[in-house]
Structure formats: C-alpha cells, structure tokens
Tab-separated table of C-alpha atoms in Angstrom:
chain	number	residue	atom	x	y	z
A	191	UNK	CA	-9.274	18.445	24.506
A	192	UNK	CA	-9.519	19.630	21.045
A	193	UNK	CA	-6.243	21.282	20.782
A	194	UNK	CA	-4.960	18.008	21.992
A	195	UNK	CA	-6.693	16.294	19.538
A	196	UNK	CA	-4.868	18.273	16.794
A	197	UNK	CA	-1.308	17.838	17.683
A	198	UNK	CA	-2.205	14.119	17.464
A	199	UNK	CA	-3.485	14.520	13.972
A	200	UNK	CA	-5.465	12.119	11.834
A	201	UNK	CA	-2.622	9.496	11.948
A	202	UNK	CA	-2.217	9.758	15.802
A	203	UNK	CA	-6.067	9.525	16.329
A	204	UNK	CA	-6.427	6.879	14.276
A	205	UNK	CA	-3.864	5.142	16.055
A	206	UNK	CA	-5.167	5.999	19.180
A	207	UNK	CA	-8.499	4.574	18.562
A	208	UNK	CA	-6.631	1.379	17.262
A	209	UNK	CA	-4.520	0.899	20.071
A	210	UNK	CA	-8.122	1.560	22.562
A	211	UNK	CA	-10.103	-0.747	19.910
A	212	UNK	CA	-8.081	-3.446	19.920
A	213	UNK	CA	-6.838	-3.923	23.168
A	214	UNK	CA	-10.801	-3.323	23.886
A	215	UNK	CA	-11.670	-5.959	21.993
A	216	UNK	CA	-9.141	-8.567	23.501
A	217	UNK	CA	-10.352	-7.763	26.915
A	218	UNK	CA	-13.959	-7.920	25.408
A	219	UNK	CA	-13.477	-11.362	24.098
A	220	UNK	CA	-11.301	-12.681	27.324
A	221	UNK	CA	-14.297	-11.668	29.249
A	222	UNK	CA	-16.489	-13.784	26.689
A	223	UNK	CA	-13.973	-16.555	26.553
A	224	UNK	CA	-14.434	-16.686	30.793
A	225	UNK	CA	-17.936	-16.565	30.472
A	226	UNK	CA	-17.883	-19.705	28.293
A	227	UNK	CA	-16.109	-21.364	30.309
A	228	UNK	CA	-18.029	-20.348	33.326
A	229	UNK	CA	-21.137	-21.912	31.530
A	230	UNK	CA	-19.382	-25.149	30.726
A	231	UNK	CA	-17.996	-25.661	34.282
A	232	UNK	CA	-21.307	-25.255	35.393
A	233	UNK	CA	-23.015	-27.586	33.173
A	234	UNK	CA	-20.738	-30.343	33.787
A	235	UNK	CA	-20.615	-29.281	37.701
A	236	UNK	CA	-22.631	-32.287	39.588
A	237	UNK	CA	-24.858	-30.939	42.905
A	238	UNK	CA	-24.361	-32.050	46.041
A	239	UNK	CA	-27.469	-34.414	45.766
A	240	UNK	CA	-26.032	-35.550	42.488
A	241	UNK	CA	-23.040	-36.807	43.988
A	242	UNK	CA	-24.521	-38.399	46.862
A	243	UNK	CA	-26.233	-40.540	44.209
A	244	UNK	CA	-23.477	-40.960	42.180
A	245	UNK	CA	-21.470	-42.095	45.277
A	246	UNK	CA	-23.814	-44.092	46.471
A	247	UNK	CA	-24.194	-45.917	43.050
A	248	UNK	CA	-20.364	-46.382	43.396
A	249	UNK	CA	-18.941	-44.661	40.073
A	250	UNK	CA	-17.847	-41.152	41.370
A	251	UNK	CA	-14.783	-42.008	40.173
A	252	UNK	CA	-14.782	-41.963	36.149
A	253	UNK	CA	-17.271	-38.671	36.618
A	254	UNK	CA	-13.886	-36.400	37.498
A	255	UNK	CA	-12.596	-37.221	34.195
A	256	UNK	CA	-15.421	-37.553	32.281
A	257	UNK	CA	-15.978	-33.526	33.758
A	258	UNK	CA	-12.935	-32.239	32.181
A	259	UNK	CA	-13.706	-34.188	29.117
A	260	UNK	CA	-17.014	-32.760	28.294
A	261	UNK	CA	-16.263	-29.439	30.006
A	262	UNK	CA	-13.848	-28.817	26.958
A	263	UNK	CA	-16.197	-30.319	24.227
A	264	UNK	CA	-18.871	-28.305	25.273
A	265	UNK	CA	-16.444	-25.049	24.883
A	266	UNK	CA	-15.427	-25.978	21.490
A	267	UNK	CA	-19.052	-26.870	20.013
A	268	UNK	CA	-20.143	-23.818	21.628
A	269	UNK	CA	-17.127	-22.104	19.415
A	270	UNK	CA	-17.393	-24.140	16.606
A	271	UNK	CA	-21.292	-24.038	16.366
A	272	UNK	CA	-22.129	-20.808	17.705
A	273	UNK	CA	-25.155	-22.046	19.629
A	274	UNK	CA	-26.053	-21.247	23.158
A	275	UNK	CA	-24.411	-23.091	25.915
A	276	UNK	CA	-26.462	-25.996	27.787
A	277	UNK	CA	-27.266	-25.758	31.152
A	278	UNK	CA	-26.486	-29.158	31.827
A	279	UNK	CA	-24.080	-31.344	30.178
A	280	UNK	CA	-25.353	-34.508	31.543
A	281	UNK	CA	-28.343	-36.780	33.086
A	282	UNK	CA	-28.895	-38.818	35.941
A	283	UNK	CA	-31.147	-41.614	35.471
A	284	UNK	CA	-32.390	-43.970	38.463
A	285	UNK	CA	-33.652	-46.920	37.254
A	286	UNK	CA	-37.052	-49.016	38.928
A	287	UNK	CA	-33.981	-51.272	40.616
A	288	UNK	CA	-31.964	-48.834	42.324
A	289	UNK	CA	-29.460	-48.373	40.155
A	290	UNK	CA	-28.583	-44.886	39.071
A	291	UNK	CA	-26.756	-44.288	35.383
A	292	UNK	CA	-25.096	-40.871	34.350
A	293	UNK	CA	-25.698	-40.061	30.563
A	294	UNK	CA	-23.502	-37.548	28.878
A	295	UNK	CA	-24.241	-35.475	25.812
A	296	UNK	CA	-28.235	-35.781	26.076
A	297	UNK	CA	-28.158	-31.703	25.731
A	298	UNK	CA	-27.126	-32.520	21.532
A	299	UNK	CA	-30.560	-33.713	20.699
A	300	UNK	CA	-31.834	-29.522	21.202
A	301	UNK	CA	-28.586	-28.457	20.582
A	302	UNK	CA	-29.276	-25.091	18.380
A	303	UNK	CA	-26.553	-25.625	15.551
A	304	UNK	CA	-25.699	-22.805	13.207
A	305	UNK	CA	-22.721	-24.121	11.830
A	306	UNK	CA	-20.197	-27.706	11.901
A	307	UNK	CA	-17.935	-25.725	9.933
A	308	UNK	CA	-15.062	-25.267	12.311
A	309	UNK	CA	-14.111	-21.645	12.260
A	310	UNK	CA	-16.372	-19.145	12.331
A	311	UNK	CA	-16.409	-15.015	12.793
A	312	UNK	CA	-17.620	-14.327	15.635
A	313	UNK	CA	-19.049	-10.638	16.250
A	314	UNK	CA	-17.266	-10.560	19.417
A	315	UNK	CA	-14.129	-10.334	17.704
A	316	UNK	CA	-14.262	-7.779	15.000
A	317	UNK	CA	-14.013	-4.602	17.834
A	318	UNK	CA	-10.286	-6.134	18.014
A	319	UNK	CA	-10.014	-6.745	14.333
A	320	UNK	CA	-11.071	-3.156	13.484
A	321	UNK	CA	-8.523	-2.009	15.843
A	322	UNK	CA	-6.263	-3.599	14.326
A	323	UNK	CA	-6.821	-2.513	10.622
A	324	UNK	CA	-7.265	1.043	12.193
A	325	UNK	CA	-3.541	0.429	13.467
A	326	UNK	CA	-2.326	-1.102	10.322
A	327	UNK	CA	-4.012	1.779	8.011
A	328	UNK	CA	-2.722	4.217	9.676
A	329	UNK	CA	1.014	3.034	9.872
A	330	UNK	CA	-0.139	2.756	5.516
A	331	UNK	CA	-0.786	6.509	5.434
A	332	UNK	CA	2.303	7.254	7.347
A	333	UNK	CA	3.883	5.523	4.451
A	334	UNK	CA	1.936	7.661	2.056
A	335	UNK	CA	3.403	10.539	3.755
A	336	UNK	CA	7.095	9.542	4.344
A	337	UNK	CA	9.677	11.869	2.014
A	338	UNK	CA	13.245	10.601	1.336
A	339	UNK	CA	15.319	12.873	3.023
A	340	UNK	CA	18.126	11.886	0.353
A	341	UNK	CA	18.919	15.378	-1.667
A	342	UNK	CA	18.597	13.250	-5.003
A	343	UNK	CA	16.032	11.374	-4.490
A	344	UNK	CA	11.828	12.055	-5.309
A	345	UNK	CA	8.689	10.365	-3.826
B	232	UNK	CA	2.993	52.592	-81.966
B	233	UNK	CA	3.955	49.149	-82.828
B	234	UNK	CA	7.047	48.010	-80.332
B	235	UNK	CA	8.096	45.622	-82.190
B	236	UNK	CA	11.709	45.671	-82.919
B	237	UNK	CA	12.854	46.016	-79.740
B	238	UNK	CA	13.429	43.732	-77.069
B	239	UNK	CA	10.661	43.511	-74.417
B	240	UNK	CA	13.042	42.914	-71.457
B	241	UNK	CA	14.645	46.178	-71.827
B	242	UNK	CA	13.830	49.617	-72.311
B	243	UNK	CA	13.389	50.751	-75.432
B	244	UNK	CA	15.351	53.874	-75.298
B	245	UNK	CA	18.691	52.579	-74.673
B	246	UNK	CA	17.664	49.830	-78.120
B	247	UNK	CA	19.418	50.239	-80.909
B	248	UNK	CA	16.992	52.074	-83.410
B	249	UNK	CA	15.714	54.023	-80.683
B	250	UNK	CA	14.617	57.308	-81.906
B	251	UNK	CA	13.066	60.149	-78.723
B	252	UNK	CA	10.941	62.049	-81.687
B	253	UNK	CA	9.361	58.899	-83.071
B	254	UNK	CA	9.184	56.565	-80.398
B	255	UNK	CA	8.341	58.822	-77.601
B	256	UNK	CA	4.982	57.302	-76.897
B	257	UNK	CA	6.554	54.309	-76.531
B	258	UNK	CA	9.162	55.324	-74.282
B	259	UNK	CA	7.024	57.136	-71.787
B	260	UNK	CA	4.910	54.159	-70.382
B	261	UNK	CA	8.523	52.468	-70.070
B	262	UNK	CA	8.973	55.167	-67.634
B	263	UNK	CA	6.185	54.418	-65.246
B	264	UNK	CA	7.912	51.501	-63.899
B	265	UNK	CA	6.321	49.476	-61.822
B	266	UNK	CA	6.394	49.763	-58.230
B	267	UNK	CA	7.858	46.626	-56.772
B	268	UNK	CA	6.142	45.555	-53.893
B	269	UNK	CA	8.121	45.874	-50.926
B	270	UNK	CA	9.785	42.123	-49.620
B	271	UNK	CA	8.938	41.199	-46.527
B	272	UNK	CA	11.934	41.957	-44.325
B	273	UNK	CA	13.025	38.606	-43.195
B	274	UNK	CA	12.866	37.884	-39.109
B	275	UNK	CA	16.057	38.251	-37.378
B	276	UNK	CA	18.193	35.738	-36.735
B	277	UNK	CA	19.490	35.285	-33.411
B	278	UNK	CA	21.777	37.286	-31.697
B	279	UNK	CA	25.461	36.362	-32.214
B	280	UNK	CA	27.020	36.204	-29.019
B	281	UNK	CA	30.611	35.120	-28.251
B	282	UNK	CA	30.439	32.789	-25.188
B	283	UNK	CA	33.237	33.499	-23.366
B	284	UNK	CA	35.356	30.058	-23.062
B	285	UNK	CA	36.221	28.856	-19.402
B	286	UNK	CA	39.641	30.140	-18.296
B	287	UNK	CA	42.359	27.444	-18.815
B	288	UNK	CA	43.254	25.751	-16.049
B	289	UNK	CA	46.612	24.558	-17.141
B	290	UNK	CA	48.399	26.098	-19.569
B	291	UNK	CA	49.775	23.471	-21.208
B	292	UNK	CA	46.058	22.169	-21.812
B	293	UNK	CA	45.427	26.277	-22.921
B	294	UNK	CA	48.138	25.732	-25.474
B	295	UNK	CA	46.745	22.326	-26.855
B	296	UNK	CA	43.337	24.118	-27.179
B	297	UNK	CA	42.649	23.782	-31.371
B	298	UNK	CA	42.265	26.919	-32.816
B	299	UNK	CA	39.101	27.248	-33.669
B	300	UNK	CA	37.592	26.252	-30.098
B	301	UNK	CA	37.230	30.148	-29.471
B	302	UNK	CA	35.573	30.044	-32.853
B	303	UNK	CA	33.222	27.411	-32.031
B	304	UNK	CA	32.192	28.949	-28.959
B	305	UNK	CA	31.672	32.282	-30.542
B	306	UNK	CA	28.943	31.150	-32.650
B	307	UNK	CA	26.735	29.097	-30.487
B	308	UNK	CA	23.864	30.468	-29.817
B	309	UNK	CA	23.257	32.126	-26.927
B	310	UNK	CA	21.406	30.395	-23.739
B	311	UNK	CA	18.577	31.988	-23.063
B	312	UNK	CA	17.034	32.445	-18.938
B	313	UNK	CA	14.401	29.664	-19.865
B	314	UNK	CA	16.780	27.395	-20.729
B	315	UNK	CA	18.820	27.452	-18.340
B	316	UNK	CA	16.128	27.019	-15.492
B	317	UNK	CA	14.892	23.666	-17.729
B	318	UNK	CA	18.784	22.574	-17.067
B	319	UNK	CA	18.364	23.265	-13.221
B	320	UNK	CA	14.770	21.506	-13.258
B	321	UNK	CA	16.190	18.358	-15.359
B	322	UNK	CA	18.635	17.774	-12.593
B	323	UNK	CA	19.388	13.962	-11.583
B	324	UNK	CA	16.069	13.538	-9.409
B	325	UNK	CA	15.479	10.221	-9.474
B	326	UNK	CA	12.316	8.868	-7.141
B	327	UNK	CA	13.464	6.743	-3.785
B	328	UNK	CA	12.630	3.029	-3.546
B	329	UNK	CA	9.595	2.679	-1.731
B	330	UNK	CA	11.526	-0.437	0.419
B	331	UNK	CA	13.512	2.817	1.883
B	332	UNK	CA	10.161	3.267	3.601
B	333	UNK	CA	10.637	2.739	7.119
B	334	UNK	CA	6.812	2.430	7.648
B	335	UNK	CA	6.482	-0.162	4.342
B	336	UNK	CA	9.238	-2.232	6.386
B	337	UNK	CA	7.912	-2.328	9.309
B	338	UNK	CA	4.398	-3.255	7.720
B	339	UNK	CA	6.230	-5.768	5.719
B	340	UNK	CA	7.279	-7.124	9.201
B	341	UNK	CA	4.112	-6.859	10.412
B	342	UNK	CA	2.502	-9.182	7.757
B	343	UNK	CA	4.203	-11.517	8.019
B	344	UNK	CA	4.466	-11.663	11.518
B	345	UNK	CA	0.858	-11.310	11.735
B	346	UNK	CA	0.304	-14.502	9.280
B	347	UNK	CA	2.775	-16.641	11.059
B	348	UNK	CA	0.610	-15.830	14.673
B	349	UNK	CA	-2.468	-16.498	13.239
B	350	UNK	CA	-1.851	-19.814	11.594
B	351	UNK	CA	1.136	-20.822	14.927
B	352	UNK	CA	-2.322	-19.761	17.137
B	353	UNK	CA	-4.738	-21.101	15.562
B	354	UNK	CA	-2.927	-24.499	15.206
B	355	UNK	CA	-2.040	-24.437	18.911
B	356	UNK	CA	-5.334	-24.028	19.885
B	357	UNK	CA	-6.829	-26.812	18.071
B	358	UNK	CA	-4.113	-28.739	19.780
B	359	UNK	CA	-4.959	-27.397	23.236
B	360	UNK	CA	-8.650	-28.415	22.627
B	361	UNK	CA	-9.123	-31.427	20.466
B	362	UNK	CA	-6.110	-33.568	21.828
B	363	UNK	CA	-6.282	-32.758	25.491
B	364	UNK	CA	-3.158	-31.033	25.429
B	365	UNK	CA	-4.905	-29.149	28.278
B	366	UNK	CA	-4.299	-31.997	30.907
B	367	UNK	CA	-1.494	-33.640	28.620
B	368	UNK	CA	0.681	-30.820	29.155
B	369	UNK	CA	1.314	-31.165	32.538
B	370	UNK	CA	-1.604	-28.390	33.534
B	371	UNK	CA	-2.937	-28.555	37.192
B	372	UNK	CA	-6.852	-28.485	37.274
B	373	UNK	CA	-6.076	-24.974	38.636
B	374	UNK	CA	-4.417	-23.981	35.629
B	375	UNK	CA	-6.598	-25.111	33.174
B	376	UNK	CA	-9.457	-22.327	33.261
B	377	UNK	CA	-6.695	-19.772	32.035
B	378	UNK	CA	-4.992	-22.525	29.261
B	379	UNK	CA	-9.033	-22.794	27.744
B	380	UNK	CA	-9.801	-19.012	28.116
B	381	UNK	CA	-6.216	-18.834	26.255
B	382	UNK	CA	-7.545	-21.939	23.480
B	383	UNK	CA	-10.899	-19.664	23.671
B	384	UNK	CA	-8.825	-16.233	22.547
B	385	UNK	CA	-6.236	-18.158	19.669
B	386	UNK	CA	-9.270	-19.875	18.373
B	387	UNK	CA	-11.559	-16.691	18.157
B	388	UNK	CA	-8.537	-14.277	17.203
B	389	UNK	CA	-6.181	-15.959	15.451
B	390	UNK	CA	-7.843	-16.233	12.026
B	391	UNK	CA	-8.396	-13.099	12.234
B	392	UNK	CA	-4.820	-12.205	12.945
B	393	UNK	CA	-3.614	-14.136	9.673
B	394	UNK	CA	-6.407	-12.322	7.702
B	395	UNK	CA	-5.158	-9.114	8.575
B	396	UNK	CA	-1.476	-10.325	7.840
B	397	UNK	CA	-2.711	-11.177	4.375
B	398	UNK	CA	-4.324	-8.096	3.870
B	399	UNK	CA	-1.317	-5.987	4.945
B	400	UNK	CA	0.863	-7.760	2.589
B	401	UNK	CA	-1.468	-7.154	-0.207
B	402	UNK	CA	-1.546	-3.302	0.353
B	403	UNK	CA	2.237	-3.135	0.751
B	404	UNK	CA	2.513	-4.967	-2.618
B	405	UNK	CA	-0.147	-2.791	-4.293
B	406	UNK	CA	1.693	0.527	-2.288
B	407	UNK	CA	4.889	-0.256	-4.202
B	408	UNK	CA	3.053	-1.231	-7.462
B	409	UNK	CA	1.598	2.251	-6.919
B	410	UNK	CA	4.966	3.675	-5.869
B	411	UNK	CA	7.298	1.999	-8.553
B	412	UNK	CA	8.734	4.045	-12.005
B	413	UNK	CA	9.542	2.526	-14.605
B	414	UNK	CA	12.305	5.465	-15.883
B	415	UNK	CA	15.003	5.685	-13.431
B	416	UNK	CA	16.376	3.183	-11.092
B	417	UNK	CA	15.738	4.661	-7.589
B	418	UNK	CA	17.833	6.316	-5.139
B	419	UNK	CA	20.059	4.066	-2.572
B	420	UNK	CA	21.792	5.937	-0.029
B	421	UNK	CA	24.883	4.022	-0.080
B	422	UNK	CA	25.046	3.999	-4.026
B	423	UNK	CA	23.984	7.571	-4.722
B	424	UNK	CA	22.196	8.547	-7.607
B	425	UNK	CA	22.035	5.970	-10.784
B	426	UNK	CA	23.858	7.125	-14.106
B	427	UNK	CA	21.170	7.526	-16.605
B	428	UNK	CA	22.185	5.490	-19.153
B	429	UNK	CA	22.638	2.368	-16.249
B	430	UNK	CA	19.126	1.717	-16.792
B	431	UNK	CA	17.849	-1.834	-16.077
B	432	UNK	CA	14.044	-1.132	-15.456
C-alpha cells in the first residue's frame, strides 16, 4: 500500500484524491438533488382521500398541472433560499356549503428564508469543488516541474 | 672643513681643486655612500605566449593572411582554464517559453473550458427551471425527475465550475508572470535559439 503510494508520488496522489473527491462530490450532490426532488413530489403529491374530494368537488383537472408547477417552484426556492423543504405544498379547505377549495403556496407564510439572493454555496458542493482544485493544482505543479527538453533552452 | 667650492652633486675628489692631503676629511664621508634602498621588484607581467593560429584552410586565404596576423596572435595574452570554462558556461542558454508547457496549455484549455460550462450551465438551468423548459421541451412526466435532478446539479455546480475556471486562468497568468525573463527571447523549437542582439523584450 505504501510502496504503491510512492510510485504515485505527491502529484499522482493528489490527483487521485481529486479524481475520488470530485466525482464523490457529484454523486453526493445527485443524491441531494434526488432527495429534493423526492420532498417536492411528495409535498405536491395529493392522498387518495384528497382526490376523492377534489374529484368530487369537480376540479381534478387543473390540480395535474398546477402539481408540476409548484413541484418545480418548490425545488428552486428550496435552492435559491436554502430553507427546509415543506411537507405540503398545498391546502384543502371545505367550506360550511360543501364546497371544497385547494390553496397553493400556504407553506410561504413559515417558510424559513435564509437568502432571495439567487445563487448560493451550498456545503454540499464544495467536496466536488475541492476535488476539483486538488485536480487543477496538481496539473499546476506538474507545470512547475516540466523541463524543456530543447538542448538550448532553460526553465 | 668648509666644502664650499665644490659642487654638492658630485664628489669632491674628482672637483677641480681637489687636494687628498687637505681635503681628506671631506672626502671620506663622500665615501660612505648611502645605501639605496632596494626598489621593489615590479610584479610580473603575464606570460607571453604565442597562440598558435588555426591552420589555413585554403591556401589562397593562407596567402592573403596580413603579415602581422601571426604577430597579433603572438602577443595576446594567454587564456587561462577559468576563462575558458566562463566561455562554456556563457553558452546560448536561453530559458523556454512557459506556453511550451504542455501542462500550462492544457490548463489554459481547461479555464476556459471550465468558464464557458459554468456560465452555458448555469444559464441552462435557470432556463430549465424558471421558464418550464422542463415540460416545454418536449419531456414526458417520466423524464422530468432526471431533467430537475440535472437543473438541481447545473444550478448547484455550475458556479462553481466558472469560479474554478477563473481561478485557473489567474494562476496560469501569474505562472508565466512568474516564469517570464526579461533578457533573452525564449527558445522555440522550430526557430532555434534567438541571436542575442535580436532582442525585442
């Protein structure tokens, strides 16, 4: 292990641990990115008892779109803000005459809001970042290194 | 005895009016003569040595040789060892151009590959997300978990990608900065080595 370690050298190591850090860190924050989205689908997901009222209320129709809609809104405020996720995305309300109403976007009002600032880092990426400086410093010392093999010439 | 009368410079006894019996006294401290110092013996100057001239290669050219180019060589000085290992060291070693680097190159690449993902990301994830592109596109409800885990990746990465472009193109311009001489024009493999006096920098 250690003698294997040495004919890698520094520059190979460091490469090495680039290469395992950043492709780490991609499948680190894929597996975050499917989580999120995970948590929206199910916050925008209507139960079955839902949907019976919806149905019976006659407006299932506009909820399929208004899913995807909000689905994707609550992905990028979740980005965007870096708050938690909502459990649900919506309300049902069933008014003293029957009629039932489906509010989106009631989960804003306790909405915990770090930042409206669009981009943010987010500590889920930097394993991939630091792979990739590890990658890109090491390729710099390999230019440190590199001799001109021309007979004239001096580094 | 008064030595007046004769002439200081000289010794008395070859004067004119010089007399051994009278002027004796006079004569004999004339013959305790000072003892001149010694001169310092002067360093020696260097060795003389005939250099011998190159054989003529022609001897037409041998014949048009002036006469005095034996003479001329015979009286240079000689080159010493030192010397002529401070010829051998001054040889025409000029440094290489750091863009010979394969590895600044291929960061070079890098950079600005790395900038032109980031921003080309970034901006197609914002379109993905903010204008529907998801469903615009032509993406089955099947398909669109994997287009917003995509949007999710390009949104969280790309930045970051761009940063790191900017930052690698900022060390390769301080690496040749650090790299570049400001004597000699650098090496080119197709050019050879620069004359001296072709100097530009």
């Amino acid at each position: 292990m250690v003698a294997s370690l040495r004919r890698l050298g520094l520059i190979g190591m460091a490469i090495t641990a680039g290469v395992l850090l950043l492709v780490g860190g991609i499948a680190v924050a894929a597996v975050d990115a499917q989580l999120r989205s995970d948590a929206a689908t199910a916050a925008v997901t209507l139960t079955a008892e839902e949907r019976r009222q919806l149905e019976e209320a006659g407006i299932p129709e506009s909820v399929g779109t208004d899913t995807g809609y909000f689905r994707r809104s609550l992905i990028m405020e979740n980005l965007s803000s870096g708050g938690d996720m909502p459990e649900r995305a919506f309300e049902i309300h069933e008014m003293e005459d029957g009629n039932v109403s489906i509010s989106w976007g009631g989960y804003r009002a306790e909405y915990t809001v770090i930042s409206w600032g669009g981009w943010q880092l987010q500590p889920i990426g930097i394993p991939a970042f630091t792979g990739l400086a590890l990658i890109i410093g090491a390729v710099f010392a390999g230019a440190a290194r590199w001799q001109s093999r021309h007979p004239l010439a001096r580094n | 005895m008064d030595r007046a009368g004769f002439d200081p410079r000289y010794s008395p006894e070859f004067q004119r009016g010089f007399d051994p019996a009278v002027h004796e006294e006079i004569a004999a401290p004339t013959e305790q003569h000072e003892h001149v110092q010694p001169r310092p013996i002067t360093p020696v100057p260097e060795p003389i040595m005939r250099r011998i001239p190159p054989a003529p290669v022609d001897a037409a050219e041998g014949s048009e040789q002036s006469a005095t180019a034996g003479a001329d060589d015979m009286f240079r000085p000689a080159e010493s060892p030192d010397q002529e290992r401070s010829d051998e060291e001054a040889a025409p070693v000029v440094p290489a151009s750091p863009w010979r680097n394969p590895y600044l190159v291929a960061l070079s690449v890098a950079g600005l590959v790395l900038i032109a993902g980031g921003v080309g990301g970034f901006r197609w994830s914002l379109k993905q997300v903010f204008s529907g592109a998801v469903y615009g596109s032509g993406a089955s409800e099947g398909g669109m978990p994997e287009a917003m885990i995509a949007a999710q990746l390009a949104w969280g990465l790309s930045p970051l990608l761009a940063l790191a472009g900017v930052l690698t193109l900022l060390g390769v311009f301080f690496f040749v900065a650090w790299r570049w001489s400001p004597q000699r024009r650098f090496v080119d493999d197709d050019s050879g080595a620069a004359p001296p006096g072709n100097q530009s920098d």
